[in-house]
mmCIF file of C-alpha atoms and ligand atoms in Angstrom:
data_model
loop_
_atom_site.group_PDB
_atom_site.id
_atom_site.type_symbol
_atom_site.label_atom_id
_atom_site.label_comp_id
_atom_site.label_asym_id
_atom_site.label_seq_id
_atom_site.Cartn_x
_atom_site.Cartn_y
_atom_site.Cartn_z
ATOM 1 C CA MET Z 1 1.504 -14.468 -10.549
ATOM 2 C CA ARG Z 2 0.123 -11.177 -9.236
ATOM 3 C CA LEU Z 3 0.895 -11.039 -5.556
ATOM 4 C CA VAL Z 4 0.712 -8.607 -2.647
ATOM 5 C CA LEU Z 5 3.197 -9.166 0.178
ATOM 6 C CA MET Z 6 2.119 -7.454 3.379
ATOM 7 C CA GLY Z 7 3.126 -7.383 7.036
ATOM 8 C CA MET Z 8 4.584 -5.166 9.747
ATOM 9 C CA PRO Z 9 7.527 -2.871 8.994
ATOM 10 C CA GLY Z 10 10.684 -4.988 9.028
ATOM 11 C CA VAL Z 11 8.881 -8.343 8.838
ATOM 12 C CA GLY Z 12 10.993 -9.274 5.794
ATOM 13 C CA LYS Z 13 8.789 -8.217 2.857
ATOM 14 C CA GLY Z 14 11.699 -6.853 0.817
ATOM 15 C CA THR Z 15 13.940 -9.840 1.620
ATOM 16 C CA GLN Z 16 11.300 -12.367 0.541
ATOM 17 C CA ALA Z 17 9.976 -10.334 -2.409
ATOM 18 C CA MET Z 18 13.457 -10.318 -3.953
ATOM 19 C CA ARG Z 19 13.709 -14.104 -3.700
ATOM 20 C CA LEU Z 20 10.172 -14.638 -4.994
ATOM 21 C CA SER Z 21 10.729 -12.237 -7.859
ATOM 22 C CA GLU Z 22 13.753 -14.286 -8.973
ATOM 23 C CA SER Z 23 12.074 -17.667 -8.584
ATOM 24 C CA LEU Z 24 8.791 -16.651 -10.224
ATOM 25 C CA GLY Z 25 10.353 -14.418 -12.883
ATOM 26 C CA VAL Z 26 8.096 -11.470 -12.081
ATOM 27 C CA VAL Z 27 8.793 -7.834 -11.191
ATOM 28 C CA HIS Z 28 9.271 -6.773 -7.551
ATOM 29 C CA LEU Z 29 7.628 -3.397 -6.920
ATOM 30 C CA SER Z 30 8.356 -1.790 -3.556
ATOM 31 C CA THR Z 31 6.654 1.568 -3.011
ATOM 32 C CA GLY Z 32 9.175 2.285 -0.236
ATOM 33 C CA ASP Z 33 12.108 1.708 -2.625
ATOM 34 C CA ILE Z 34 10.507 3.842 -5.371
ATOM 35 C CA LEU Z 35 9.937 6.653 -2.862
ATOM 36 C CA ARG Z 36 13.462 6.439 -1.442
ATOM 37 C CA GLU Z 37 14.878 6.634 -4.988
ATOM 38 C CA ALA Z 38 12.746 9.728 -5.611
ATOM 39 C CA VAL Z 39 14.001 11.305 -2.370
ATOM 40 C CA LYS Z 40 17.621 10.546 -3.272
ATOM 41 C CA ALA Z 41 17.211 11.995 -6.783
ATOM 42 C CA GLU Z 42 15.390 15.058 -5.346
ATOM 43 C CA MET Z 43 12.467 14.466 -7.705
ATOM 44 C CA PRO Z 44 9.199 16.363 -7.019
ATOM 45 C CA LEU Z 45 7.626 13.157 -5.609
ATOM 46 C CA GLY Z 46 10.624 12.686 -3.304
ATOM 47 C CA LEU Z 47 10.513 16.263 -2.070
ATOM 48 C CA LYS Z 48 6.821 15.855 -1.205
ATOM 49 C CA ALA Z 49 7.325 12.489 0.522
ATOM 50 C CA LYS Z 50 10.616 13.029 2.382
ATOM 51 C CA ASP Z 51 9.418 14.501 5.699
ATOM 52 C CA THR Z 52 6.425 12.182 5.939
ATOM 53 C CA MET Z 53 8.626 9.125 5.431
ATOM 54 C CA ALA Z 54 11.132 10.304 8.036
ATOM 55 C CA SER Z 55 8.276 10.669 10.560
ATOM 56 C CA GLY Z 56 6.998 7.118 10.004
ATOM 57 C CA LYS Z 57 3.614 8.272 8.700
ATOM 58 C CA LEU Z 58 2.095 7.336 5.343
ATOM 59 C CA VAL Z 59 2.528 9.384 2.187
ATOM 60 C CA PRO Z 60 -0.900 10.613 0.903
ATOM 61 C CA ASP Z 61 -2.919 8.049 -1.052
ATOM 62 C CA GLU Z 62 -3.215 10.308 -4.160
ATOM 63 C CA LEU Z 63 0.571 10.507 -4.546
ATOM 64 C CA ILE Z 64 0.971 6.750 -4.127
ATOM 65 C CA GLY Z 65 -1.979 6.097 -6.453
ATOM 66 C CA ASP Z 66 -0.456 8.157 -9.287
ATOM 67 C CA MET Z 67 2.942 6.572 -8.761
ATOM 68 C CA ILE Z 68 1.684 2.981 -8.780
ATOM 69 C CA SER Z 69 -0.733 3.498 -11.702
ATOM 70 C CA GLU Z 70 2.166 4.769 -13.792
ATOM 71 C CA ARG Z 71 4.375 1.869 -12.692
ATOM 72 C CA LEU Z 72 1.748 -0.818 -13.354
ATOM 73 C CA ALA Z 73 1.206 0.561 -16.864
ATOM 74 C CA ARG Z 74 4.733 -0.465 -17.924
ATOM 75 C CA GLN Z 75 5.396 -3.486 -20.112
ATOM 76 C CA ASP Z 76 7.515 -5.403 -17.599
ATOM 77 C CA VAL Z 77 4.527 -6.166 -15.330
ATOM 78 C CA GLY Z 78 2.872 -8.153 -18.123
ATOM 79 C CA SER Z 79 3.858 -11.549 -16.724
ATOM 80 C CA GLY Z 80 3.064 -10.593 -13.143
ATOM 81 C CA PHE Z 81 4.338 -8.654 -10.124
ATOM 82 C CA ILE Z 82 4.984 -8.741 -6.415
ATOM 83 C CA LEU Z 83 3.744 -5.649 -4.631
ATOM 84 C CA ASP Z 84 5.732 -4.900 -1.462
ATOM 85 C CA GLY Z 85 4.433 -2.083 0.767
ATOM 86 C CA PHE Z 86 1.327 -1.387 -1.327
ATOM 87 C CA PRO Z 87 -1.597 -1.249 -0.746
ATOM 88 C CA ARG Z 88 -1.378 0.080 2.789
ATOM 89 C CA THR Z 89 -4.788 1.703 3.358
ATOM 90 C CA ILE Z 90 -8.371 0.815 2.447
ATOM 91 C CA GLU Z 91 -8.297 3.654 -0.110
ATOM 92 C CA GLN Z 92 -5.171 2.149 -1.710
ATOM 93 C CA VAL Z 93 -6.976 -1.205 -1.981
ATOM 94 C CA ALA Z 94 -9.672 0.595 -4.007
ATOM 95 C CA ILE Z 95 -6.998 2.301 -6.139
ATOM 96 C CA LEU Z 96 -5.371 -1.056 -6.907
ATOM 97 C CA ASP Z 97 -8.755 -2.619 -7.719
ATOM 98 C CA ARG Z 98 -9.450 0.180 -10.215
ATOM 99 C CA VAL Z 99 -6.029 -0.054 -11.874
ATOM 100 C CA LEU Z 100 -6.237 -3.845 -12.247
ATOM 101 C CA GLU Z 101 -9.814 -3.704 -13.488
ATOM 102 C CA GLN Z 102 -8.803 -1.191 -16.186
ATOM 103 C CA ARG Z 103 -6.203 -3.713 -17.320
ATOM 104 C CA GLY Z 104 -8.698 -6.578 -17.225
ATOM 105 C CA THR Z 105 -6.759 -8.426 -14.548
ATOM 106 C CA SER Z 106 -6.874 -9.170 -10.806
ATOM 107 C CA LEU Z 107 -4.781 -10.330 -7.833
ATOM 108 C CA ASP Z 108 -3.963 -14.013 -7.342
ATOM 109 C CA ARG Z 109 -2.888 -13.897 -3.685
ATOM 110 C CA VAL Z 110 -2.210 -11.627 -0.735
ATOM 111 C CA VAL Z 111 0.415 -12.966 1.687
ATOM 112 C CA LEU Z 112 0.475 -11.701 5.263
ATOM 113 C CA LEU Z 113 3.893 -12.339 6.814
ATOM 114 C CA GLY Z 114 3.940 -12.379 10.610
ATOM 115 C CA VAL Z 115 6.588 -12.225 13.354
ATOM 116 C CA SER Z 116 6.577 -10.960 16.974
ATOM 117 C CA GLU Z 117 7.081 -7.242 17.696
ATOM 118 C CA GLN Z 118 10.228 -8.092 19.653
ATOM 119 C CA GLU Z 119 11.724 -9.661 16.497
ATOM 120 C CA ILE Z 120 10.605 -6.630 14.429
ATOM 121 C CA VAL Z 121 12.567 -4.286 16.682
ATOM 122 C CA ARG Z 122 15.617 -6.583 16.482
ATOM 123 C CA ARG Z 123 15.414 -6.754 12.673
ATOM 124 C CA LEU Z 124 14.914 -3.026 12.136
ATOM 125 C CA SER Z 125 17.458 -1.779 14.642
ATOM 126 C CA GLY Z 126 20.139 -4.069 13.135
ATOM 127 C CA ARG Z 127 19.313 -3.340 9.476
ATOM 128 C CA ARG Z 128 21.961 -1.604 7.388
ATOM 129 C CA VAL Z 129 21.413 -0.482 3.797
ATOM 130 C CA CYS Z 130 23.969 0.301 1.097
ATOM 131 C CA GLU Z 131 23.791 4.013 0.295
ATOM 132 C CA SER Z 132 24.821 3.333 -3.318
ATOM 133 C CA CYS Z 133 22.938 0.223 -4.513
ATOM 134 C CA GLY Z 134 20.313 -0.268 -1.778
ATOM 135 C CA ALA Z 135 21.413 -3.819 -0.834
ATOM 136 C CA VAL Z 136 20.017 -4.774 2.578
ATOM 137 C CA TYR Z 137 22.070 -6.305 5.417
ATOM 138 C CA HIS Z 138 21.599 -7.080 9.079
ATOM 139 C CA MET Z 139 24.361 -6.600 11.632
ATOM 140 C CA GLU Z 140 23.729 -10.035 13.208
ATOM 141 C CA SER Z 141 21.779 -12.196 10.774
ATOM 142 C CA LYS Z 142 23.220 -10.936 7.477
ATOM 143 C CA PRO Z 143 26.448 -8.995 8.041
ATOM 144 C CA SER Z 144 28.484 -7.791 5.083
ATOM 145 C CA SER Z 145 31.727 -9.752 4.633
ATOM 146 C CA LYS Z 146 33.326 -6.328 3.990
ATOM 147 C CA GLY Z 147 32.364 -4.857 7.380
ATOM 148 C CA GLU Z 148 30.950 -1.358 6.937
ATOM 149 C CA ALA Z 149 31.094 -1.601 3.120
ATOM 150 C CA CYS Z 150 28.689 -3.252 0.678
ATOM 151 C CA GLU Z 151 29.708 -6.694 -0.626
ATOM 152 C CA ARG Z 152 28.278 -5.890 -4.066
ATOM 153 C CA CYS Z 153 29.561 -2.385 -4.778
ATOM 154 C CA ASP Z 154 31.771 -1.271 -1.854
ATOM 155 C CA GLY Z 155 29.264 1.503 -1.049
ATOM 156 C CA ALA Z 156 28.933 2.707 2.548
ATOM 157 C CA LEU Z 157 26.383 0.952 4.763
ATOM 158 C CA ALA Z 158 24.056 3.132 6.801
ATOM 159 C CA GLN Z 159 20.976 2.942 8.980
ATOM 160 C CA ARG Z 160 17.724 4.019 7.306
ATOM 161 C CA SER Z 161 16.528 7.356 8.720
ATOM 162 C CA ASP Z 162 13.205 5.746 9.748
ATOM 163 C CA ASP Z 163 14.878 2.871 11.615
ATOM 164 C CA THR Z 164 15.276 4.807 14.885
ATOM 165 C CA GLU Z 165 13.397 3.575 17.963
ATOM 166 C CA GLU Z 166 10.911 6.461 18.005
ATOM 167 C CA VAL Z 167 10.063 6.219 14.288
ATOM 168 C CA ILE Z 168 9.826 2.394 14.429
ATOM 169 C CA ARG Z 169 7.193 2.805 17.188
ATOM 170 C CA GLU Z 170 5.249 5.241 15.001
ATOM 171 C CA ARG Z 171 5.462 2.960 11.934
ATOM 172 C CA LEU Z 172 4.095 0.057 13.999
ATOM 173 C CA ARG Z 173 1.235 2.249 15.278
ATOM 174 C CA VAL Z 174 0.385 3.384 11.729
ATOM 175 C CA TYR Z 175 0.542 -0.223 10.528
ATOM 176 C CA ARG Z 176 -1.940 -1.428 13.177
ATOM 177 C CA GLU Z 177 -4.297 1.492 12.577
ATOM 178 C CA GLN Z 178 -4.269 1.873 8.792
ATOM 179 C CA THR Z 179 -2.750 -1.222 7.167
ATOM 180 C CA LEU Z 180 -3.850 -4.220 9.239
ATOM 181 C CA PRO Z 181 -7.559 -3.639 8.360
ATOM 182 C CA ILE Z 182 -6.808 -4.373 4.711
ATOM 183 C CA ALA Z 183 -5.885 -7.950 5.666
ATOM 184 C CA ASP Z 184 -9.512 -8.458 6.749
ATOM 185 C CA ALA Z 185 -10.748 -7.020 3.460
ATOM 186 C CA TYR Z 186 -8.592 -9.476 1.498
ATOM 187 C CA ARG Z 187 -9.498 -12.363 3.845
ATOM 188 C CA GLU Z 188 -13.173 -11.761 3.078
ATOM 189 C CA ARG Z 189 -12.372 -12.030 -0.631
ATOM 190 C CA GLY Z 190 -10.639 -15.382 -0.061
ATOM 191 C CA LEU Z 191 -7.255 -14.026 -1.202
ATOM 192 C CA LEU Z 192 -5.327 -13.924 2.092
ATOM 193 C CA VAL Z 193 -2.676 -16.481 3.055
ATOM 194 C CA ASN Z 194 -0.905 -16.224 6.453
ATOM 195 C CA VAL Z 195 2.773 -17.161 6.482
ATOM 196 C CA GLU Z 196 4.946 -17.382 9.612
ATOM 197 C CA GLY Z 197 7.956 -15.087 9.120
ATOM 198 C CA THR Z 198 10.208 -16.330 11.956
ATOM 199 C CA GLY Z 199 13.334 -18.360 11.236
ATOM 200 C CA ALA Z 200 16.120 -17.811 8.734
ATOM 201 C CA PRO Z 201 15.252 -16.107 5.408
ATOM 202 C CA GLU Z 202 15.621 -19.410 3.520
ATOM 203 C CA GLU Z 203 13.215 -21.161 5.931
ATOM 204 C CA VAL Z 204 10.648 -18.398 5.470
ATOM 205 C CA PHE Z 205 11.112 -18.577 1.706
ATOM 206 C CA ALA Z 206 10.507 -22.360 1.686
ATOM 207 C CA ARG Z 207 7.326 -21.830 3.742
ATOM 208 C CA LEU Z 208 6.185 -19.113 1.353
ATOM 209 C CA GLN Z 209 6.746 -21.254 -1.713
ATOM 210 C CA ALA Z 210 4.880 -24.182 -0.130
ATOM 211 C CA GLU Z 211 1.917 -21.952 0.771
ATOM 212 C CA LEU Z 212 1.768 -20.441 -2.708
ATOM 213 C CA VAL Z 213 1.784 -23.854 -4.352
ATOM 214 C CA ALA Z 214 -0.854 -25.184 -1.936
ATOM 215 C CA ALA Z 215 -3.128 -22.117 -2.022
HETATM 216 P P1 AP5 S 1 8.722 0.690 3.317
HETATM 217 O O1 AP5 S 1 10.054 0.818 2.702
HETATM 218 O O2 AP5 S 1 7.664 -0.078 2.591
HETATM 219 O O3 AP5 S 1 8.941 0.162 4.782
HETATM 220 P P2 AP5 S 1 8.207 -0.923 5.682
HETATM 221 O O4 AP5 S 1 6.896 -1.422 5.263
HETATM 222 O O5 AP5 S 1 8.249 -0.288 7.010
HETATM 223 O O6 AP5 S 1 9.066 -2.171 5.498
HETATM 224 P P3 AP5 S 1 10.603 -2.242 5.572
HETATM 225 O O7 AP5 S 1 11.225 -1.909 4.267
HETATM 226 O O8 AP5 S 1 11.105 -1.466 6.774
HETATM 227 O O9 AP5 S 1 10.827 -3.764 5.967
HETATM 228 P P4 AP5 S 1 10.656 -5.111 5.173
HETATM 229 O O10 AP5 S 1 9.421 -5.808 5.656
HETATM 230 O O11 AP5 S 1 10.836 -4.954 3.696
HETATM 231 O O12 AP5 S 1 11.887 -5.900 5.810
HETATM 232 P P5 AP5 S 1 13.341 -6.247 5.222
HETATM 233 O O13 AP5 S 1 13.217 -7.363 4.243
HETATM 234 O O14 AP5 S 1 14.091 -5.019 4.831
HETATM 235 O O15 AP5 S 1 8.095 2.133 3.580
HETATM 236 C C1 AP5 S 1 8.858 3.171 4.162
HETATM 237 C C2 AP5 S 1 8.002 4.439 4.219
HETATM 238 O O16 AP5 S 1 7.620 4.847 2.880
HETATM 239 C C3 AP5 S 1 6.657 4.305 4.967
HETATM 240 O O17 AP5 S 1 6.812 4.471 6.357
HETATM 241 C C4 AP5 S 1 5.827 5.424 4.296
HETATM 242 O O18 AP5 S 1 6.161 6.694 4.801
HETATM 243 C C5 AP5 S 1 6.284 5.348 2.840
HETATM 244 N N1 AP5 S 1 5.446 4.443 2.036
HETATM 245 C C6 AP5 S 1 5.859 3.310 1.400
HETATM 246 N N2 AP5 S 1 4.826 2.720 0.762
HETATM 247 C C7 AP5 S 1 3.741 3.491 1.012
HETATM 248 C C8 AP5 S 1 2.361 3.394 0.655
HETATM 249 N N3 AP5 S 1 1.903 2.369 -0.077
HETATM 250 N N4 AP5 S 1 1.511 4.360 1.094
HETATM 251 C C9 AP5 S 1 1.965 5.402 1.832
HETATM 252 N N5 AP5 S 1 3.250 5.544 2.207
HETATM 253 C C10 AP5 S 1 4.136 4.599 1.806
HETATM 254 O O19 AP5 S 1 13.986 -6.867 6.549
HETATM 255 C C11 AP5 S 1 14.298 -6.042 7.672
HETATM 256 C C12 AP5 S 1 15.649 -6.488 8.287
HETATM 257 O O20 AP5 S 1 15.503 -7.808 8.802
HETATM 258 C C13 AP5 S 1 16.809 -6.557 7.278
HETATM 259 O O21 AP5 S 1 17.977 -6.153 7.918
HETATM 260 C C14 AP5 S 1 16.895 -8.045 6.890
HETATM 261 O O22 AP5 S 1 18.197 -8.429 6.525
HETATM 262 C C15 AP5 S 1 16.425 -8.713 8.173
HETATM 263 N N6 AP5 S 1 15.689 -9.940 7.924
HETATM 264 C C16 AP5 S 1 14.757 -10.151 6.971
HETATM 265 N N7 AP5 S 1 14.266 -11.400 7.061
HETATM 266 C C17 AP5 S 1 14.917 -11.981 8.114
HETATM 267 C C18 AP5 S 1 14.840 -13.253 8.723
HETATM 268 N N8 AP5 S 1 14.008 -14.211 8.273
HETATM 269 N N9 AP5 S 1 15.621 -13.502 9.794
HETATM 270 C C19 AP5 S 1 16.454 -12.553 10.280
HETATM 271 N N10 AP5 S 1 16.600 -11.332 9.730
HETATM 272 C C20 AP5 S 1 15.818 -11.041 8.668
#
């Protein structure tokens, strides 16, 4: 299965991609996670992307294109992948097309997850992330049983620097302007499936699985 999972910031792409990756036995590739790792490790890519990410804008297509081409060339994507947070612009759609064509392969599905903007703000403002292992929590819907520490590794939980009200607004604006148009492009190709993202994570996951089987 070669799948793109798209939707507004905070819609639950990462949460669902992790579950899908386990159930389908394919790699979960999140461009946001790769970039945050690069920022944390102070790699050249991270140094170039850091300020842009903190502002809620998109990192330049060339940087993302190089990063994803390198990642999709690795052996572990052989049996499939779930792309989370990529592509995000029309130019990135063309980049992905080129990379897949070079490998003689193509996408199976593009899933557009949807929830209301009110729910997006609730999800993002309550999100907490482990500073050590990256595990994702939510203060109300998925609190850590260890309070301010990570259940998995005891690392400290913190708010992502782009989860402030002002930056969330900017990320939503950028999404509407630059990312939403790619849904139309994929709809025209007959690849797009809409999935309702409201409800508990397990309900959304069941809906996703049903849609993928039916599609
Ligand atoms: P990225 O990391 O991709 O951020 P995003 O798209 O804004 O998405 P998020 O990670 O914020 O949310 P999500 O949909 O994964 O939701 P989650 O599952 O965590 O990108 C960050 C930045 O990197 C960008 O702004 C840009 O600068 C740069 N970047 C990345 N890719 C790029 C690209 N291709 N091109 C250019 N720049 C790029 O869920 C959110 C919260 O809700 C969690 O707390 C979770 O526990 C909770 N939750 C999830 N599902 C449910 C549910 N069903 N019910 C209740 N709570 C739920």
